[in-house]
Each structure stands twice: as C-alpha cells, then as structure tokens.
mmCIF file of C-alpha atoms and ligand atoms in Angstrom:
data_model
loop_
_atom_site.group_PDB
_atom_site.id
_atom_site.type_symbol
_atom_site.label_atom_id
_atom_site.label_comp_id
_atom_site.label_asym_id
_atom_site.label_seq_id
_atom_site.Cartn_x
_atom_site.Cartn_y
_atom_site.Cartn_z
ATOM 1 C CA MET A 228 82.129 -100.224 -33.785
ATOM 2 C CA LYS A 229 85.311 -102.124 -33.248
ATOM 3 C CA ILE A 230 85.892 -104.025 -30.003
ATOM 4 C CA LEU A 231 89.197 -105.720 -29.115
ATOM 5 C CA VAL A 232 88.755 -109.072 -27.433
ATOM 6 C CA THR A 233 92.008 -110.307 -25.886
ATOM 7 C CA GLY A 234 92.078 -114.131 -25.441
ATOM 8 C CA GLY A 235 89.231 -114.304 -27.942
ATOM 9 C CA THR A 236 90.121 -117.871 -29.155
ATOM 10 C CA GLY A 237 89.679 -119.099 -25.645
ATOM 11 C CA TYR A 238 86.569 -120.659 -24.028
ATOM 12 C CA ILE A 239 84.622 -117.617 -22.717
ATOM 13 C CA GLY A 240 86.359 -115.226 -25.304
ATOM 14 C CA SER A 241 85.023 -117.161 -28.317
ATOM 15 C CA HIS A 242 81.491 -117.324 -26.951
ATOM 16 C CA THR A 243 81.718 -113.577 -26.290
ATOM 17 C CA ALA A 244 83.074 -112.802 -29.814
ATOM 18 C CA VAL A 245 79.932 -114.666 -31.223
ATOM 19 C CA GLU A 246 77.648 -112.651 -29.016
ATOM 20 C CA LEU A 247 79.335 -109.303 -29.913
ATOM 21 C CA GLN A 248 79.064 -110.059 -33.594
ATOM 22 C CA ASN A 249 75.419 -111.150 -33.231
ATOM 23 C CA SER A 250 74.801 -107.689 -31.636
ATOM 24 C CA GLY A 251 76.431 -105.939 -34.615
ATOM 25 C CA TYR A 252 79.896 -105.194 -33.243
ATOM 26 C CA GLU A 253 83.028 -105.554 -35.257
ATOM 27 C CA VAL A 254 85.399 -107.887 -33.346
ATOM 28 C CA ILE A 255 89.150 -107.991 -33.372
ATOM 29 C CA VAL A 256 90.774 -110.742 -31.549
ATOM 30 C CA ILE A 257 94.265 -111.062 -30.118
ATOM 31 C CA ASP A 258 95.608 -114.206 -28.520
ATOM 32 C CA ASN A 259 98.985 -115.834 -28.002
ATOM 33 C CA LEU A 260 97.381 -119.218 -28.767
ATOM 34 C CA CYS A 261 99.177 -120.868 -25.737
ATOM 35 C CA ASN A 262 96.053 -122.604 -24.724
ATOM 36 C CA SER A 263 93.728 -122.471 -27.799
ATOM 37 C CA ASN A 264 93.748 -122.755 -31.552
ATOM 38 C CA ALA A 265 93.393 -120.141 -34.369
ATOM 39 C CA ASP A 266 90.702 -122.337 -36.036
ATOM 40 C CA VAL A 267 88.292 -121.053 -33.403
ATOM 41 C CA ILE A 268 88.099 -117.925 -35.398
ATOM 42 C CA ASP A 269 86.683 -119.883 -38.375
ATOM 43 C CA ARG A 270 84.065 -121.525 -36.022
ATOM 44 C CA VAL A 271 83.064 -118.099 -34.712
ATOM 45 C CA ALA A 272 82.607 -117.035 -38.358
ATOM 46 C CA ASP A 273 80.600 -120.248 -39.013
ATOM 47 C CA ILE A 274 78.152 -119.429 -36.220
ATOM 48 C CA SER A 275 77.791 -115.623 -36.535
ATOM 49 C CA GLY A 276 78.279 -115.333 -40.352
ATOM 50 C CA LYS A 277 81.203 -112.970 -40.060
ATOM 51 C CA LYS A 278 84.920 -113.615 -39.449
ATOM 52 C CA PRO A 279 86.529 -111.610 -36.718
ATOM 53 C CA GLU A 280 89.871 -110.078 -37.483
ATOM 54 C CA PHE A 281 92.662 -111.951 -35.707
ATOM 55 C CA GLU A 282 96.243 -111.363 -34.810
ATOM 56 C CA LYS A 283 98.562 -113.684 -32.795
ATOM 57 C CA ILE A 284 99.989 -111.399 -30.152
ATOM 58 C CA ASP A 285 101.212 -112.042 -26.568
ATOM 59 C CA LEU A 286 100.297 -109.213 -24.193
ATOM 60 C CA CYS A 287 103.838 -109.737 -22.773
ATOM 61 C CA ASP A 288 105.154 -108.507 -26.210
ATOM 62 C CA ARG A 289 105.132 -104.688 -25.537
ATOM 63 C CA GLU A 290 106.512 -103.873 -28.893
ATOM 64 C CA GLY A 291 104.048 -106.041 -30.721
ATOM 65 C CA LEU A 292 101.191 -104.744 -28.701
ATOM 66 C CA GLN A 293 102.310 -101.163 -29.426
ATOM 67 C CA LYS A 294 102.281 -101.789 -33.176
ATOM 68 C CA PHE A 295 98.975 -103.463 -32.913
ATOM 69 C CA PHE A 296 97.366 -100.459 -31.199
ATOM 70 C CA GLY A 297 99.152 -98.060 -33.746
ATOM 71 C CA LYS A 298 97.510 -99.956 -36.569
ATOM 72 C CA ASN A 299 94.055 -100.192 -34.891
ATOM 73 C CA SER A 300 93.250 -96.658 -33.786
ATOM 74 C CA ASP A 301 89.539 -97.337 -34.163
ATOM 75 C CA ILE A 302 89.122 -99.670 -31.279
ATOM 76 C CA LYS A 303 86.575 -98.252 -28.964
ATOM 77 C CA ALA A 304 86.705 -100.666 -26.015
ATOM 78 C CA VAL A 305 88.450 -103.842 -24.822
ATOM 79 C CA ILE A 306 87.082 -107.083 -23.330
ATOM 80 C CA HIS A 307 90.068 -108.741 -21.559
ATOM 81 C CA PHE A 308 90.085 -112.500 -21.203
ATOM 82 C CA ALA A 309 93.743 -113.339 -22.056
ATOM 83 C CA ALA A 310 95.065 -115.031 -18.961
ATOM 84 C CA LEU A 311 96.125 -118.284 -17.642
ATOM 85 C CA LYS A 312 93.606 -119.994 -15.292
ATOM 86 C CA ALA A 313 94.707 -123.269 -13.918
ATOM 87 C CA VAL A 314 94.948 -123.079 -10.105
ATOM 88 C CA GLY A 315 97.230 -125.961 -9.587
ATOM 89 C CA GLU A 316 99.608 -124.803 -12.364
ATOM 90 C CA SER A 317 99.802 -121.425 -10.779
ATOM 91 C CA VAL A 318 100.961 -122.908 -7.387
ATOM 92 C CA GLN A 319 103.637 -124.814 -9.278
ATOM 93 C CA ASN A 320 104.728 -121.962 -11.460
ATOM 94 C CA PRO A 321 103.769 -118.668 -9.752
ATOM 95 C CA LEU A 322 106.049 -116.397 -11.783
ATOM 96 C CA LEU A 323 104.542 -117.591 -15.027
ATOM 97 C CA TYR A 324 101.160 -116.484 -13.678
ATOM 98 C CA TYR A 325 102.453 -113.161 -12.455
ATOM 99 C CA ARG A 326 104.281 -112.354 -15.724
ATOM 100 C CA ASN A 327 101.452 -113.533 -17.981
ATOM 101 C CA ASN A 328 98.381 -112.222 -16.179
ATOM 102 C CA ILE A 329 99.783 -109.123 -14.389
ATOM 103 C CA SER A 330 102.533 -107.889 -16.629
ATOM 104 C CA GLY A 331 100.372 -108.670 -19.687
ATOM 105 C CA MET A 332 97.572 -106.599 -18.277
ATOM 106 C CA ILE A 333 99.917 -103.792 -17.296
ATOM 107 C CA ASN A 334 101.005 -103.659 -20.966
ATOM 108 C CA LEU A 335 97.538 -103.715 -22.155
ATOM 109 C CA LEU A 336 96.359 -100.847 -19.847
ATOM 110 C CA ASP A 337 99.467 -98.851 -20.840
ATOM 111 C CA GLU A 338 98.552 -99.046 -24.615
ATOM 112 C CA MET A 339 94.919 -98.272 -23.796
ATOM 113 C CA LEU A 340 95.781 -95.155 -22.028
ATOM 114 C CA LYS A 341 98.292 -93.982 -24.518
ATOM 115 C CA CYS A 342 95.794 -94.514 -27.291
ATOM 116 C CA GLY A 343 92.698 -93.170 -25.468
ATOM 117 C CA VAL A 344 90.824 -96.378 -25.268
ATOM 118 C CA ASP A 345 89.070 -95.753 -22.090
ATOM 119 C CA LYS A 346 86.741 -98.676 -21.576
ATOM 120 C CA ILE A 347 87.384 -102.232 -20.463
ATOM 121 C CA VAL A 348 85.382 -105.296 -19.396
ATOM 122 C CA TYR A 349 87.515 -107.469 -17.085
ATOM 123 C CA SER A 350 87.271 -111.164 -16.637
ATOM 124 C CA SER A 351 87.485 -111.765 -12.979
ATOM 125 C CA SER A 352 86.510 -114.728 -10.719
ATOM 126 C CA CYS A 353 84.601 -115.729 -7.584
ATOM 127 C CA THR A 354 88.071 -116.923 -6.451
ATOM 128 C CA VAL A 355 88.685 -113.410 -5.149
ATOM 129 C CA TYR A 356 86.139 -114.120 -2.300
ATOM 130 C CA GLY A 357 88.096 -117.165 -1.072
ATOM 131 C CA GLU A 358 86.184 -119.154 1.626
ATOM 132 C CA ALA A 359 83.274 -116.730 2.067
ATOM 133 C CA ASP A 360 81.960 -116.062 5.688
ATOM 134 C CA ALA A 361 78.383 -115.867 4.473
ATOM 135 C CA LEU A 362 76.467 -117.220 1.408
ATOM 136 C CA PRO A 363 75.325 -116.205 -1.059
ATOM 137 C CA VAL A 364 78.223 -113.804 -1.749
ATOM 138 C CA THR A 365 77.474 -110.328 -2.796
ATOM 139 C CA GLU A 366 79.818 -107.908 -4.440
ATOM 140 C CA ASP A 367 80.441 -106.330 -1.096
ATOM 141 C CA SER A 368 81.642 -109.534 0.455
ATOM 142 C CA PRO A 369 85.120 -109.275 1.635
ATOM 143 C CA ILE A 370 88.060 -110.044 -0.666
ATOM 144 C CA LYS A 371 90.132 -112.736 1.212
ATOM 145 C CA LYS A 372 93.834 -113.496 0.962
ATOM 146 C CA ALA A 373 94.278 -115.298 -2.279
ATOM 147 C CA GLU A 374 94.511 -119.130 -2.047
ATOM 148 C CA SER A 375 96.734 -119.392 -5.151
ATOM 149 C CA PRO A 376 98.860 -117.280 -7.427
ATOM 150 C CA TYR A 377 96.035 -117.521 -10.030
ATOM 151 C CA GLY A 378 93.651 -116.068 -7.533
ATOM 152 C CA PHE A 379 96.134 -113.286 -6.526
ATOM 153 C CA THR A 380 96.466 -112.173 -10.273
ATOM 154 C CA LYS A 381 92.674 -111.821 -10.531
ATOM 155 C CA GLN A 382 92.724 -109.597 -7.299
ATOM 156 C CA ALA A 383 95.663 -107.581 -8.677
ATOM 157 C CA GLY A 384 93.944 -107.104 -11.993
ATOM 158 C CA GLU A 385 90.811 -105.687 -10.198
ATOM 159 C CA GLN A 386 93.033 -103.462 -8.104
ATOM 160 C CA MET A 387 94.824 -102.130 -11.116
ATOM 161 C CA LEU A 388 91.564 -101.158 -12.676
ATOM 162 C CA PHE A 389 90.408 -99.246 -9.492
ATOM 163 C CA ASP A 390 93.716 -97.499 -9.212
ATOM 164 C CA THR A 391 93.836 -96.529 -12.934
ATOM 165 C CA ALA A 392 90.354 -95.084 -12.821
ATOM 166 C CA ARG A 393 91.226 -92.862 -9.922
ATOM 167 C CA VAL A 394 93.818 -90.887 -11.900
ATOM 168 C CA ASN A 395 92.558 -91.298 -15.525
ATOM 169 C CA ASP A 396 89.470 -90.919 -17.551
ATOM 170 C CA PHE A 397 89.036 -94.612 -17.561
ATOM 171 C CA LYS A 398 86.010 -96.901 -16.960
ATOM 172 C CA SER A 399 85.911 -100.609 -16.195
ATOM 173 C CA CYS A 400 83.393 -103.278 -15.611
ATOM 174 C CA ILE A 401 84.678 -106.108 -13.428
ATOM 175 C CA LEU A 402 82.780 -109.409 -13.972
ATOM 176 C CA ARG A 403 83.269 -112.069 -11.314
ATOM 177 C CA TYR A 404 82.396 -115.294 -12.881
ATOM 178 C CA PHE A 405 81.363 -118.280 -10.799
ATOM 179 C CA ASN A 406 81.901 -121.670 -12.509
ATOM 180 C CA PRO A 407 81.437 -121.309 -16.349
ATOM 181 C CA THR A 408 80.494 -124.525 -18.089
ATOM 182 C CA GLY A 409 78.546 -125.754 -21.058
ATOM 183 C CA ALA A 410 79.099 -124.928 -24.709
ATOM 184 C CA HIS A 411 77.521 -123.137 -27.649
ATOM 185 C CA ASP A 412 74.238 -124.790 -28.914
ATOM 186 C CA SER A 413 75.955 -125.320 -32.327
ATOM 187 C CA ALA A 414 78.596 -127.463 -30.740
ATOM 188 C CA LEU A 415 81.163 -125.664 -32.850
ATOM 189 C CA ILE A 416 82.898 -123.868 -29.937
ATOM 190 C CA GLY A 417 83.463 -124.962 -26.284
ATOM 191 C CA GLU A 418 86.034 -125.605 -23.709
ATOM 192 C CA LEU A 419 89.099 -127.386 -25.076
ATOM 193 C CA PRO A 420 91.292 -128.524 -22.135
ATOM 194 C CA ILE A 421 94.739 -129.486 -23.077
ATOM 195 C CA GLY A 422 95.855 -132.664 -21.314
ATOM 196 C CA VAL A 423 94.021 -133.951 -18.255
ATOM 197 C CA PRO A 424 91.182 -131.527 -17.333
ATOM 198 C CA ASN A 425 91.334 -129.871 -13.918
ATOM 199 C CA ASN A 426 87.808 -128.772 -14.008
ATOM 200 C CA LEU A 427 84.729 -131.004 -13.160
ATOM 201 C CA VAL A 428 82.607 -130.781 -16.181
ATOM 202 C CA PRO A 429 85.320 -131.520 -18.810
ATOM 203 C CA TYR A 430 86.460 -134.355 -16.665
ATOM 204 C CA ILE A 431 82.902 -135.683 -16.576
ATOM 205 C CA THR A 432 82.434 -135.444 -20.405
ATOM 206 C CA GLN A 433 85.740 -136.974 -21.073
ATOM 207 C CA THR A 434 84.988 -139.928 -18.783
ATOM 208 C CA ALA A 435 81.638 -140.378 -20.599
ATOM 209 C CA ALA A 436 83.533 -140.343 -23.930
ATOM 210 C CA GLY A 437 85.877 -143.041 -22.701
ATOM 211 C CA ILE A 438 88.930 -140.737 -22.672
ATOM 212 C CA ARG A 439 89.304 -141.009 -18.895
ATOM 213 C CA GLU A 440 88.470 -144.136 -17.026
ATOM 214 C CA THR A 441 87.151 -142.837 -13.744
ATOM 215 C CA LEU A 442 86.229 -139.512 -12.389
ATOM 216 C CA THR A 443 87.524 -138.763 -8.892
ATOM 217 C CA VAL A 444 85.028 -136.920 -6.581
ATOM 218 C CA ASN A 445 87.367 -134.720 -4.485
ATOM 219 C CA GLY A 446 85.994 -135.509 -1.111
ATOM 220 C CA ASN A 447 82.527 -136.295 0.291
ATOM 221 C CA ASP A 448 83.061 -135.402 3.818
ATOM 222 C CA TYR A 449 82.453 -131.664 3.630
ATOM 223 C CA ASP A 450 79.810 -129.962 5.672
ATOM 224 C CA THR A 451 77.124 -130.001 2.894
ATOM 225 C CA PRO A 452 74.004 -131.982 2.372
ATOM 226 C CA ASP A 453 75.624 -134.738 0.437
ATOM 227 C CA GLY A 454 79.197 -134.102 1.591
ATOM 228 C CA THR A 455 80.580 -132.780 -1.777
ATOM 229 C CA ASN A 456 81.493 -129.190 -2.698
ATOM 230 C CA ILE A 457 78.874 -126.706 -3.800
ATOM 231 C CA ARG A 458 79.454 -124.392 -6.816
ATOM 232 C CA ASP A 459 77.391 -121.998 -8.861
ATOM 233 C CA TYR A 460 77.641 -123.393 -12.370
ATOM 234 C CA ILE A 461 76.811 -120.919 -15.139
ATOM 235 C CA HIS A 462 76.274 -121.524 -18.843
ATOM 236 C CA VAL A 463 79.017 -119.926 -20.988
ATOM 237 C CA THR A 464 76.466 -118.379 -23.401
ATOM 238 C CA ASP A 465 74.749 -116.614 -20.421
ATOM 239 C CA LEU A 466 78.067 -115.419 -19.315
ATOM 240 C CA ALA A 467 78.969 -114.087 -22.911
ATOM 241 C CA LYS A 468 75.776 -112.207 -23.172
ATOM 242 C CA ALA A 469 76.541 -110.477 -19.914
ATOM 243 C CA HIS A 470 79.761 -109.168 -21.383
ATOM 244 C CA VAL A 471 77.783 -107.456 -24.259
ATOM 245 C CA ILE A 472 75.482 -105.737 -21.692
ATOM 246 C CA ALA A 473 78.427 -104.670 -19.540
ATOM 247 C CA LEU A 474 80.103 -103.161 -22.620
ATOM 248 C CA GLU A 475 76.977 -101.342 -23.698
ATOM 249 C CA ARG A 476 76.424 -99.923 -20.220
ATOM 250 C CA MET A 477 79.760 -98.082 -20.566
ATOM 251 C CA LEU A 478 79.371 -97.318 -24.220
ATOM 252 C CA ASN A 479 76.067 -95.642 -23.469
ATOM 253 C CA GLY A 480 77.537 -93.810 -20.493
ATOM 254 C CA LYS A 481 75.022 -95.555 -18.150
ATOM 255 C CA ASN A 482 77.685 -96.624 -15.568
ATOM 256 C CA ILE A 483 77.260 -94.899 -12.181
ATOM 257 C CA GLU A 484 80.826 -95.471 -11.037
ATOM 258 C CA LYS A 485 84.034 -95.537 -13.016
ATOM 259 C CA THR A 486 84.836 -99.068 -11.868
ATOM 260 C CA GLU A 487 81.773 -101.352 -11.322
ATOM 261 C CA VAL A 488 81.778 -104.917 -10.129
ATOM 262 C CA PHE A 489 79.189 -107.619 -10.867
ATOM 263 C CA ASN A 490 78.806 -111.222 -9.849
ATOM 264 C CA LEU A 491 77.910 -113.556 -12.783
ATOM 265 C CA GLY A 492 76.261 -116.729 -11.481
ATOM 266 C CA THR A 493 72.783 -118.336 -11.395
ATOM 267 C CA GLY A 494 72.471 -117.751 -7.597
ATOM 268 C CA ARG A 495 71.984 -121.525 -7.281
ATOM 269 C CA GLY A 496 74.518 -123.823 -5.636
ATOM 270 C CA ASN A 497 74.911 -127.423 -6.882
ATOM 271 C CA SER A 498 77.096 -130.088 -5.313
ATOM 272 C CA VAL A 499 79.483 -132.220 -7.317
ATOM 273 C CA MET A 500 77.191 -135.294 -7.021
ATOM 274 C CA GLU A 501 74.267 -133.173 -8.297
ATOM 275 C CA VAL A 502 76.331 -132.273 -11.341
ATOM 276 C CA ILE A 503 77.118 -135.861 -12.028
ATOM 277 C CA ASN A 504 73.476 -136.844 -11.498
ATOM 278 C CA ALA A 505 72.244 -134.011 -13.918
ATOM 279 C CA PHE A 506 74.709 -135.321 -16.543
ATOM 280 C CA GLU A 507 73.559 -138.860 -16.222
ATOM 281 C CA LYS A 508 69.890 -137.822 -16.377
ATOM 282 C CA VAL A 509 70.119 -135.817 -19.453
ATOM 283 C CA THR A 510 72.497 -138.016 -21.353
ATOM 284 C CA GLY A 511 71.263 -141.440 -20.152
ATOM 285 C CA LEU A 512 74.834 -142.427 -19.598
ATOM 286 C CA LYS A 513 76.511 -143.625 -16.416
ATOM 287 C CA ILE A 514 79.716 -141.967 -15.153
ATOM 288 C CA LYS A 515 82.197 -144.163 -13.425
ATOM 289 C CA TYR A 516 83.373 -142.383 -10.345
ATOM 290 C CA ARG A 517 85.225 -143.038 -7.135
ATOM 291 C CA ILE A 518 85.472 -140.813 -4.046
ATOM 292 C CA GLY A 519 88.856 -139.502 -3.416
ATOM 293 C CA PRO A 520 90.481 -137.253 -0.909
ATOM 294 C CA ARG A 521 89.680 -133.483 -0.665
ATOM 295 C CA ARG A 522 91.583 -131.336 -3.187
ATOM 296 C CA GLN A 523 93.972 -128.795 -1.633
ATOM 297 C CA GLY A 524 92.662 -125.216 -1.821
ATOM 298 C CA ASP A 525 89.035 -126.036 -2.511
ATOM 299 C CA VAL A 526 86.525 -123.895 -0.748
ATOM 300 C CA VAL A 527 83.572 -125.867 0.784
ATOM 301 C CA SER A 528 80.642 -123.942 -0.786
ATOM 302 C CA ILE A 529 80.255 -120.865 -2.842
ATOM 303 C CA TYR A 530 77.408 -119.346 -4.866
ATOM 304 C CA SER A 531 76.429 -115.857 -5.941
ATOM 305 C CA ASP A 532 73.938 -113.246 -4.940
ATOM 306 C CA THR A 533 72.811 -112.117 -8.460
ATOM 307 C CA GLY A 534 70.686 -109.227 -7.353
ATOM 308 C CA LYS A 535 73.076 -106.523 -8.482
ATOM 309 C CA ALA A 536 73.589 -107.947 -12.003
ATOM 310 C CA ASN A 537 69.808 -108.602 -12.309
ATOM 311 C CA GLN A 538 68.803 -105.145 -11.191
ATOM 312 C CA ILE A 539 71.565 -102.904 -12.564
ATOM 313 C CA LEU A 540 72.664 -104.827 -15.647
ATOM 314 C CA GLY A 541 69.174 -106.169 -16.305
ATOM 315 C CA TRP A 542 70.844 -109.554 -16.903
ATOM 316 C CA LYS A 543 69.884 -112.903 -15.619
ATOM 317 C CA ALA A 544 71.230 -116.423 -16.391
ATOM 318 C CA GLU A 545 68.628 -118.228 -18.435
ATOM 319 C CA ARG A 546 70.092 -121.763 -18.741
ATOM 320 C CA ASP A 547 69.929 -124.437 -16.119
ATOM 321 C CA LEU A 548 72.303 -127.213 -15.132
ATOM 322 C CA ASP A 549 70.552 -129.748 -17.505
ATOM 323 C CA ASN A 550 71.277 -127.463 -20.415
ATOM 324 C CA MET A 551 74.779 -126.989 -19.366
ATOM 325 C CA MET A 552 75.353 -130.733 -19.319
ATOM 326 C CA LEU A 553 73.588 -131.231 -22.561
ATOM 327 C CA THR A 554 75.581 -128.649 -24.478
ATOM 328 C CA ALA A 555 78.822 -129.753 -22.835
ATOM 329 C CA TRP A 556 78.162 -133.364 -23.860
ATOM 330 C CA LYS A 557 77.228 -132.317 -27.413
ATOM 331 C CA TRP A 558 80.545 -130.451 -27.700
ATOM 332 C CA GLN A 559 82.461 -133.348 -26.327
ATOM 333 C CA LYS A 560 80.963 -135.650 -28.919
ATOM 334 C CA HIS A 561 81.907 -133.098 -31.543
ATOM 335 C CA ILE A 562 85.555 -132.889 -30.536
ATOM 336 C CA SER A 563 85.882 -136.637 -30.069
ATOM 337 C CA GLU A 564 84.911 -136.938 -33.770
ATOM 338 C CA LEU A 565 87.502 -134.488 -34.961
HETATM 339 C C1 UD1 B 178 88.317 -122.988 -10.179
HETATM 340 C C2 UD1 B 178 88.670 -121.630 -9.644
HETATM 341 C C3 UD1 B 178 87.940 -120.626 -10.473
HETATM 342 C C4 UD1 B 178 88.443 -120.653 -11.848
HETATM 343 C C5 UD1 B 178 88.124 -122.102 -12.327
HETATM 344 C C6 UD1 B 178 88.556 -122.236 -13.804
HETATM 345 C C7 UD1 B 178 89.102 -121.320 -7.293
HETATM 346 C C8 UD1 B 178 88.555 -121.318 -5.877
HETATM 347 N N1 UD1 B 178 88.200 -121.571 -8.207
HETATM 348 O O1 UD1 B 178 87.025 -123.224 -9.803
HETATM 349 O O2 UD1 B 178 88.355 -119.292 -9.920
HETATM 350 O O3 UD1 B 178 87.708 -119.772 -12.681
HETATM 351 O O4 UD1 B 178 88.691 -123.069 -11.429
HETATM 352 O O5 UD1 B 178 89.687 -122.830 -13.851
HETATM 353 O O6 UD1 B 178 90.316 -121.034 -7.451
HETATM 354 N N2 UD1 B 178 86.084 -131.732 -8.883
HETATM 355 C C9 UD1 B 178 85.965 -133.055 -8.664
HETATM 356 N N3 UD1 B 178 86.663 -133.897 -9.551
HETATM 357 C C10 UD1 B 178 87.412 -133.379 -10.546
HETATM 358 C C11 UD1 B 178 87.449 -131.957 -10.729
HETATM 359 C C12 UD1 B 178 86.757 -131.244 -9.911
HETATM 360 O O7 UD1 B 178 85.404 -133.516 -7.731
HETATM 361 O O8 UD1 B 178 87.981 -134.206 -11.302
HETATM 362 C C13 UD1 B 178 85.360 -130.805 -7.945
HETATM 363 C C14 UD1 B 178 86.174 -129.806 -7.235
HETATM 364 O O9 UD1 B 178 86.920 -130.313 -6.123
HETATM 365 C C15 UD1 B 178 85.195 -128.732 -6.927
HETATM 366 C C16 UD1 B 178 84.226 -128.772 -8.114
HETATM 367 O O10 UD1 B 178 84.401 -130.111 -8.721
HETATM 368 O O11 UD1 B 178 84.593 -129.005 -5.732
HETATM 369 C C17 UD1 B 178 84.422 -127.794 -9.135
HETATM 370 O O12 UD1 B 178 85.893 -127.778 -9.487
HETATM 371 P P1 UD1 B 178 86.533 -127.060 -10.790
HETATM 372 O O13 UD1 B 178 85.617 -127.305 -11.948
HETATM 373 O O14 UD1 B 178 87.988 -127.323 -10.740
HETATM 374 O O15 UD1 B 178 86.258 -125.549 -10.479
HETATM 375 P P2 UD1 B 178 86.611 -124.623 -9.119
HETATM 376 O O16 UD1 B 178 87.757 -125.206 -8.432
HETATM 377 O O17 UD1 B 178 85.401 -124.375 -8.333
#
C-alpha cells in the first residue's frame, strides 16, 4: 500500500519513512530539500532494506504537485510533515511561513480531494496550546493565541483539516508533538540543523563535539524547581511509530471522529538543567554552559497528558531521556565524522 510522506527527508519524516517501511508500507517521499538532503533516502534504504521512491517537489508548486498526483494515483494516504519550523525565523519572515506552511498545505489538500485521497496524518505541535493554564495539557486544553507565525501556521493547518472534513469525505489524525529529540539507533539518520541550532539538544551535542563553545541556558529565574524551563522531550523513534499507528487507525476505519487529535509526549516534564545533566551522565562529557537571559516567546513549562494516545491509539512512548541523549550523541559523532 503506497503512502505519501511529504517532508520525508526531514528529521521526523525520515524516521517515519523507516517505520512505515518496517511495517510493510510502500513509501513515496516528496520534499523541496530546503532544509534537508536527498541522501537521507539512501540512509532510510540502508536501515529498512528498501529504498523509498523520491521526487523533489515544493508544495507551493501547484503544477508540479498536480502532475505528481496524476502519476501516482495509487497513493492511499498522506503523512504531512513538509513545513518550516524555526520559531525565531518565522517572526523575522512571517510571509515565508504563511506561504510555505499554509499555501503549501492548501495545495496538498486540494490535490488530495481531487484525486480521492481521503486520509491524512498531520504534524502539529504543542505550540498550539501556548502558555497553558493547567498542566499536564490534554487535547481539550484551550488553543491560545499563537505566539509566533510558526505557531499560527500549525493552528491554521489543524483548522483547515476540521473544516475540510465537515464538507468532504475526509479523515485526519492531528498529532501534537511535544519536544522531539534523539536519533535512530543506527545513527544513520537524525536531526541535521543548518547553521547555529535553535533547539536545545542539537546545541548540547554540538557543544560537546566542540562545534559550539558554550551553551547558553535561556534563563534560570522561572517559577520552576531549578528555575529553568520545563518541556516534555520525546524520542523521535517513539514519535515515528505513533504515525504508523495513527495511519492504520484510519486505514482500518477505527477512527471515531473524522478529525481526531492526539498529544504525543512522554507525560514527563524535564528542565533544561535536567537535560544537560542527563547528557553529561550518559556520555561522561562535561557541557560548558552559561546562564543567559530568558528567550522571547518561551513558555515557562509544558508537558503532555498522554492518556488519550495511550488508551485510544494504544501507543506509549518507550524511551527515556537517557536514551534520547545517547542516540542524539551517537548521531552527532556520526555527522561530525562525515
Ligand atoms: C519549539 C516550539 C515547538 C517546535 C520546536 C521545534 C514553541 C513554544 N515551541 O520548542 O513547537 O516544534 O521548537 O523547532 O514554539 N534552550 C536553551 N538554550 C538553547 C536552546 C534552547 O536554554 O541554546 C531552552 C529553551 O529556552 C527552552 C528549551 O531549551 O526552554 C527547549 O527549547 P527548544 O529545543 O528550542 O524547543 P521549544 O522552544 O520548546
């Protein structure tokens, strides 16, 4: 059965392509390669023993996308990752985010409807909850005004799916990720930040590898036990497996609502200092860090209530923070040697 993975050469997309192939699905990837490399397809093949089909296409290229769907009328469902995801960049260049993430998704949904592809798994984010009033956040927690254009594009994507399903025979599974980290056990695929990383774990691993001199902890005066922000870090392989389960729920007609939403996290909150300490413990390395000012737009604490995903999807994150740090470090060593 052929599944289209948009953004399948990216971080979460590539791990999901592996899990899909391991579960017997035929994967076809499209990606505009603006933030990734086509070599990833070969690494997915090395891991899973099968090379996914690949075409370089930008979702903003309507004609290209039309031709693609015309040629691939056997696509049964879509897992949609292709999007830009840097919060700061989105503040600097909002229209780039609106065009890429929103217009691109409109084009994708248009083609799906035209071609009768009626199932999509959508890559959303805990960013839609903003600064939550109560923790842990459940799927019913209120959606707050977006803190960034990036966050707004994720909210808009969710809304488009709800609205599309109201008037079409169309099913979606919206997955709200908390903080994805770690890498595949093989160390052949992982997160490949271009330039200076924005995210905590790539910054830690690059500091340990000597690429960055000092990690800046963005504030230690928050109202948390050690003063640093709390997030729910989740291993990318756990996340990838959840996509296969979400897809199969729709393929097997098990979904109760046309548009369903699930939080994907571990349910545990860890502070920035706890992440640094876990990295130091499992690698035996010391991270040089300094305490800097708060980062604009950061929420104080957020972690997920995983009850709905556990009970309804029958999915539970299996890997702990130590494993996330070990695999992230293994991956960093691999890319430093390339
Ligand atoms: C953000 C987005 C999330 C998005 C993710 C991927 C929000 C609220 N969250 O997560 O939706 O999916 O990026 O791009 O928009 N930190 C440091 N030093 C650093 C880097 C980070 O102390 O050098 C701290 C941050 O201040 C934060 C924590 O580490 O407290 C995690 O930051 P990060 O990895 O950037 O993820 P989020 O901002 O939580």
